[in-house]
Amino acid sequence: MRGKGLLGIEPLTAEEIQKILDRARFYQPLQARTGRKLDTLRGRTIIHLFYESSTRTRTSFEIAAKRLGADTVTLSAKGSSVDKGESLLDTLNTLAAMRPDAIVMRHSASGAPHFLARYLETPILNAGDGTHEHPTQALLDALTILDHKPSLAGLRVAIIGDIAHSRVARSNLHLLTKFGASVVFCGPPPLVPRELECFSPNVTRTFRMEEAITDADVIMMLRVQFERQNPHRVPSASEYFRFYGLRLEHLRAARPDAIVMHPGPINRGREISSEVADFPRSAILNQVENGIAVRMAVLDLLLAGESAKPPERPPAS
Ligand code: ASP
């Protein structure tokens, strides 16, 4: 990964993914301590450039960089020269001229970071591009699943909601199938593309929640992405919840130790009930916490290098 950036899960091998997860495991215990700042990336500068809203990804990338000792600058499209008509490539060239060590970016256009990576030498980390990929989300999801299950191989993962517009669904599809999990996609017919089933024999789709959840080890709920479709064609919250909202009674069909996940932001009463979101087997906040360890791992491997040993044990509290 060194120097190359992280554009998606699709081009990574299972070994490369495993390396990131192993490094993230090293950083996990650090989150619970005081005195968390390391100097692995001291003297490095990371720019975070967000053209779309973000709470979890943006904050945790920034915290991850800071915990590794890097200097960070965060820029959102609002308030930058994008408002004044500057092109994406000109903005990125301008930022690259300031010699950051990496640029973390989120953009509403699928492929935007890939396009820029062709022109810039600065490594780019994709923090979500349109409906295409959200690689660090899939990595933190895998880390979270592995906090609860011994391995990804053989798991049945139900991914339910607006699959068509979800970069989280796509990155998870790549990661989970590389590790031998099976994935069942579920949602209203227009939101679950038929092509997904051609991806691998381990991928199926259904429009019935009960079928998706039966024997599931992991239930991953997704938000309806209003910003990527005609909002007038999206069913009302109550209508959607009736057919595709996860409620406690659904969990009876899943495995007794099934966990519930959601990349956030969650919409209670639309895709998930409050009882489930706050349920003891809900791993939603666990996912948020793991976001920092995974992003530390990615930044560390990218900028310090694979051969660089992780620092001695994290400083004691
Ligand atoms: N936060 C995730 C993303 O940026 C999921 C979502 O927005 O629904 O793709």
XYZ file of C-alpha atoms and ligand atoms in Angstrom:
326
model
C 0.000 0.000 0.000
C 2.940 2.291 0.683
C 2.661 5.496 -1.300
C -0.205 4.209 -3.418
C -3.219 5.337 -1.480
C -6.400 3.382 -0.896
C -9.056 3.713 -3.570
C -11.224 0.674 -2.906
C -11.482 -2.853 -1.553
C -11.935 -4.396 -4.999
C -8.244 -4.146 -6.035
C -6.910 -5.416 -2.689
C -5.970 -9.025 -2.087
C -7.189 -10.893 0.972
C -3.593 -10.778 2.285
C -3.439 -6.988 1.983
C -6.763 -6.659 3.759
C -5.601 -9.035 6.471
C -2.478 -6.911 6.993
C -4.634 -3.831 7.578
C -6.923 -5.704 9.972
C -3.936 -7.060 11.907
C -2.481 -3.585 12.266
C -5.912 -2.256 13.305
C -6.083 -4.908 16.029
C -2.850 -3.532 17.387
C -4.410 -0.061 17.625
C -7.734 -1.192 19.115
C -6.619 -1.203 22.787
C -5.204 2.289 22.412
C -8.697 3.731 22.101
C -9.573 2.970 25.718
C -6.482 4.622 27.201
C -5.459 8.121 28.062
C -2.131 9.316 26.667
C -3.095 7.980 23.250
C -0.883 10.134 21.076
C 1.931 8.335 19.238
C 4.596 9.854 17.044
C 4.488 7.348 14.177
C 3.492 10.074 11.700
C 5.107 13.064 13.377
C 5.998 15.701 10.809
C 3.486 14.356 8.255
C 0.573 16.412 6.982
C -2.758 14.952 5.937
C -5.481 16.933 4.185
C -9.093 15.838 4.578
C -11.237 17.104 1.753
C -14.962 16.436 2.020
C -17.337 17.303 -0.819
C -20.199 15.459 0.904
C -21.452 15.522 4.483
C -19.840 13.206 6.968
C -19.822 12.780 10.729
C -18.162 9.463 11.552
C -15.708 9.101 8.660
C -14.411 12.618 8.752
C -14.034 12.802 12.521
C -12.430 9.401 12.850
C -9.961 9.964 9.989
C -8.949 13.173 11.687
C -8.670 11.602 15.142
C -6.727 8.661 13.677
C -4.212 10.990 12.015
C -3.831 13.038 15.192
C -3.361 9.957 17.376
C -0.494 8.972 15.092
C 1.028 12.412 15.575
C 0.311 13.825 12.094
C -0.782 17.388 11.404
C -4.178 17.626 9.775
C -6.109 20.161 7.746
C -9.797 19.608 7.087
C -11.634 21.287 4.268
C -15.245 20.953 3.208
C -16.514 21.992 -0.204
C -18.554 24.738 1.458
C -16.182 27.538 2.301
C -13.480 26.418 -0.180
C -12.890 27.713 -3.709
C -15.223 25.031 -5.043
C -17.934 27.597 -4.301
C -16.127 29.921 -6.707
C -16.203 27.504 -9.632
C -12.788 25.861 -9.318
C -12.599 22.413 -10.947
C -11.918 19.309 -8.899
C -8.558 18.748 -10.576
C -7.480 22.377 -10.030
C -8.450 22.207 -6.366
C -6.524 18.970 -5.918
C -3.487 20.272 -7.795
C -3.521 23.324 -5.551
C -3.650 21.199 -2.427
C -0.982 18.831 -3.750
C 1.309 21.830 -4.349
C 1.330 22.332 -0.569
C 3.009 18.924 -0.346
C 0.714 17.033 2.011
C 1.695 13.410 2.588
C -1.816 12.169 1.802
C -5.239 13.475 0.830
C -8.336 11.838 2.277
C -11.304 12.663 0.118
C -15.036 12.096 -0.164
C -16.918 13.004 -3.312
C -20.413 12.434 -4.669
C -19.078 11.290 -8.077
C -18.209 7.601 -8.332
C -14.613 7.327 -9.523
C -13.561 10.877 -8.525
C -10.592 9.694 -6.386
C -9.532 7.216 -9.097
C -9.518 9.990 -11.678
C -7.405 12.211 -9.429
C -5.013 9.429 -8.529
C -4.054 9.282 -12.200
C -2.878 12.897 -12.151
C -1.478 13.382 -8.658
C 1.523 11.915 -6.963
C 0.073 12.498 -3.523
C -1.557 9.283 -2.249
C -5.339 9.500 -2.089
C -7.510 7.725 0.439
C -11.072 7.231 -0.673
C -13.466 8.210 2.122
C -16.491 7.380 -0.058
C -17.050 8.046 -3.785
C -20.671 8.285 -4.899
C -22.320 4.888 -5.050
C -19.030 3.120 -5.733
C -16.817 2.313 -2.724
C -16.179 3.215 0.911
C -13.149 1.042 1.659
C -12.424 2.059 5.258
C -16.068 1.401 6.171
C -15.830 -2.200 4.925
C -12.543 -2.616 6.814
C -14.015 -1.361 10.072
C -17.075 -3.528 9.492
C -14.837 -6.583 9.072
C -12.921 -5.695 12.229
C -16.209 -5.349 14.114
C -17.513 -8.689 12.852
C -14.228 -10.303 13.897
C -14.655 -8.848 17.410
C -17.715 -11.089 17.656
C -16.981 -14.062 15.364
C -13.836 -16.166 14.997
C -13.643 -15.772 11.214
C -15.478 -14.298 8.233
C -15.411 -17.561 6.278
C -18.772 -19.295 6.212
C -20.726 -16.436 7.794
C -24.100 -15.447 6.396
C -24.305 -11.669 6.202
C -27.665 -10.058 5.394
C -27.307 -6.538 3.962
C -30.692 -4.841 3.961
C -31.871 -1.506 2.592
C -30.970 0.754 -0.305
C -28.321 -1.462 -1.882
C -28.428 0.241 -5.283
C -27.056 3.542 -4.005
C -24.790 2.212 -1.277
C -21.002 2.333 -1.531
C -20.929 0.566 1.841
C -22.787 -2.404 0.322
C -20.348 -2.559 -2.588
C -17.170 -2.396 -0.491
C -18.576 -4.992 1.897
C -19.505 -7.237 -1.002
C -15.878 -7.224 -2.192
C -14.396 -7.746 1.231
C -16.779 -10.385 2.543
C -16.651 -12.543 -0.584
C -12.824 -12.393 -0.664
C -12.936 -14.006 2.791
C -15.514 -16.688 2.009
C -18.613 -15.186 3.649
C -21.956 -15.369 1.866
C -23.953 -12.219 1.359
C -27.693 -11.909 0.955
C -28.954 -8.528 -0.237
C -32.482 -7.458 0.580
C -34.612 -4.385 -0.001
C -37.403 -3.042 -2.186
C -36.991 -4.428 -5.751
C -35.848 -1.140 -7.374
C -33.143 -0.793 -4.718
C -31.559 -4.251 -5.102
C -29.862 -4.569 -8.511
C -30.189 -7.928 -10.209
C -26.519 -7.892 -11.382
C -25.335 -8.441 -7.821
C -26.280 -12.092 -8.041
C -23.870 -12.586 -10.951
C -20.992 -11.464 -8.755
C -20.396 -14.784 -7.042
C -22.361 -17.936 -6.214
C -22.109 -16.771 -2.596
C -24.259 -13.720 -3.306
C -28.051 -13.852 -3.443
C -30.900 -11.365 -3.292
C -34.389 -11.414 -1.883
C -37.130 -8.847 -1.354
C -38.339 -10.490 1.864
C -36.767 -9.462 5.163
C -37.623 -12.744 6.890
C -35.834 -14.712 4.202
C -32.734 -12.515 4.381
C -32.544 -12.708 8.158
C -33.119 -16.442 8.538
C -29.918 -17.963 9.971
C -27.994 -14.719 9.483
C -24.861 -14.268 11.598
C -24.684 -10.572 10.814
C -27.510 -8.197 9.894
C -26.249 -5.007 8.312
C -28.893 -2.319 7.870
C -28.480 0.515 5.380
C -30.101 3.914 5.134
C -32.192 4.977 2.142
C -29.890 7.381 0.273
C -32.314 10.231 -0.487
C -29.530 12.388 -1.841
C -28.846 9.919 -4.679
C -32.378 9.497 -6.029
C -35.637 11.275 -6.579
C -36.837 11.805 -2.974
C -40.462 11.808 -4.154
C -40.142 8.196 -5.282
C -38.947 7.001 -1.894
C -41.736 5.515 0.274
C -42.737 7.312 3.474
C -40.891 6.370 6.680
C -43.822 4.352 8.022
C -44.407 2.514 4.749
C -40.722 1.646 4.399
C -40.476 0.598 8.048
C -43.424 -1.766 7.656
C -41.613 -3.852 5.025
C -37.908 -3.196 5.542
C -37.498 -1.762 9.041
C -35.611 -4.075 11.417
C -37.620 -4.858 14.545
C -36.906 -7.102 17.517
C -39.264 -9.827 16.302
C -37.170 -10.249 13.140
C -34.155 -11.263 15.192
C -35.807 -14.529 16.235
C -35.125 -15.925 12.772
C -31.424 -15.012 12.893
C -28.762 -17.026 14.677
C -28.982 -16.559 18.447
C -25.611 -14.778 18.480
C -26.314 -12.619 15.414
C -25.098 -9.047 15.596
C -26.771 -5.971 14.132
C -24.704 -3.379 12.301
C -25.319 -0.066 10.561
C -22.736 2.302 9.060
C -24.784 5.332 10.185
C -26.308 7.782 10.074
C -29.226 5.731 11.393
C -32.835 6.711 10.795
C -34.820 5.297 13.705
C -38.329 4.360 12.676
C -37.376 4.029 9.019
C -34.782 1.254 8.551
C -34.305 0.288 12.202
C -36.360 0.434 15.396
C -34.936 2.037 18.515
C -35.198 -1.291 20.377
C -32.863 -2.900 17.857
C -30.506 0.059 17.509
C -30.002 0.066 21.288
C -30.173 -3.709 21.642
C -27.286 -5.418 23.494
C -26.276 -7.228 20.295
C -26.201 -3.996 18.306
C -22.592 -3.387 17.247
C -23.264 0.084 15.847
C -21.139 2.032 18.330
C -18.516 -0.684 18.208
C -18.263 0.060 14.470
C -17.729 3.742 15.205
C -14.969 2.960 17.696
C -13.268 0.571 15.296
C -13.300 3.296 12.649
C -10.413 4.982 14.448
C -8.267 1.836 14.770
C -8.818 0.926 11.115
C -7.990 4.414 9.866
C -4.883 4.511 12.055
C -3.843 1.197 10.510
C -4.439 2.433 6.966
C -2.533 5.691 7.526
C 0.282 3.899 9.291
C 0.719 1.272 6.543
C 0.406 3.880 3.828
C 2.763 6.482 5.243
C 5.095 4.628 7.597
C 5.150 1.504 5.427
C 4.488 -2.172 5.874
C 7.987 -2.943 6.963
C 7.831 -0.258 9.642
C 7.085 -2.016 12.862
C 4.105 -0.717 14.746
C 5.342 1.295 17.726
C 6.148 -0.461 20.963
C 3.012 -1.242 22.906
C 0.777 1.857 23.058
C 1.695 4.130 25.965
C 0.157 3.101 29.277
C -2.598 5.288 30.657
N -22.016 6.897 6.035
C -22.151 5.963 4.947
C -21.644 6.551 3.648
O -21.064 7.617 3.654
C -23.534 5.413 4.824
C -24.617 6.428 4.556
O -24.369 7.613 4.377
O -25.773 5.979 4.528
O -21.798 5.935 2.615
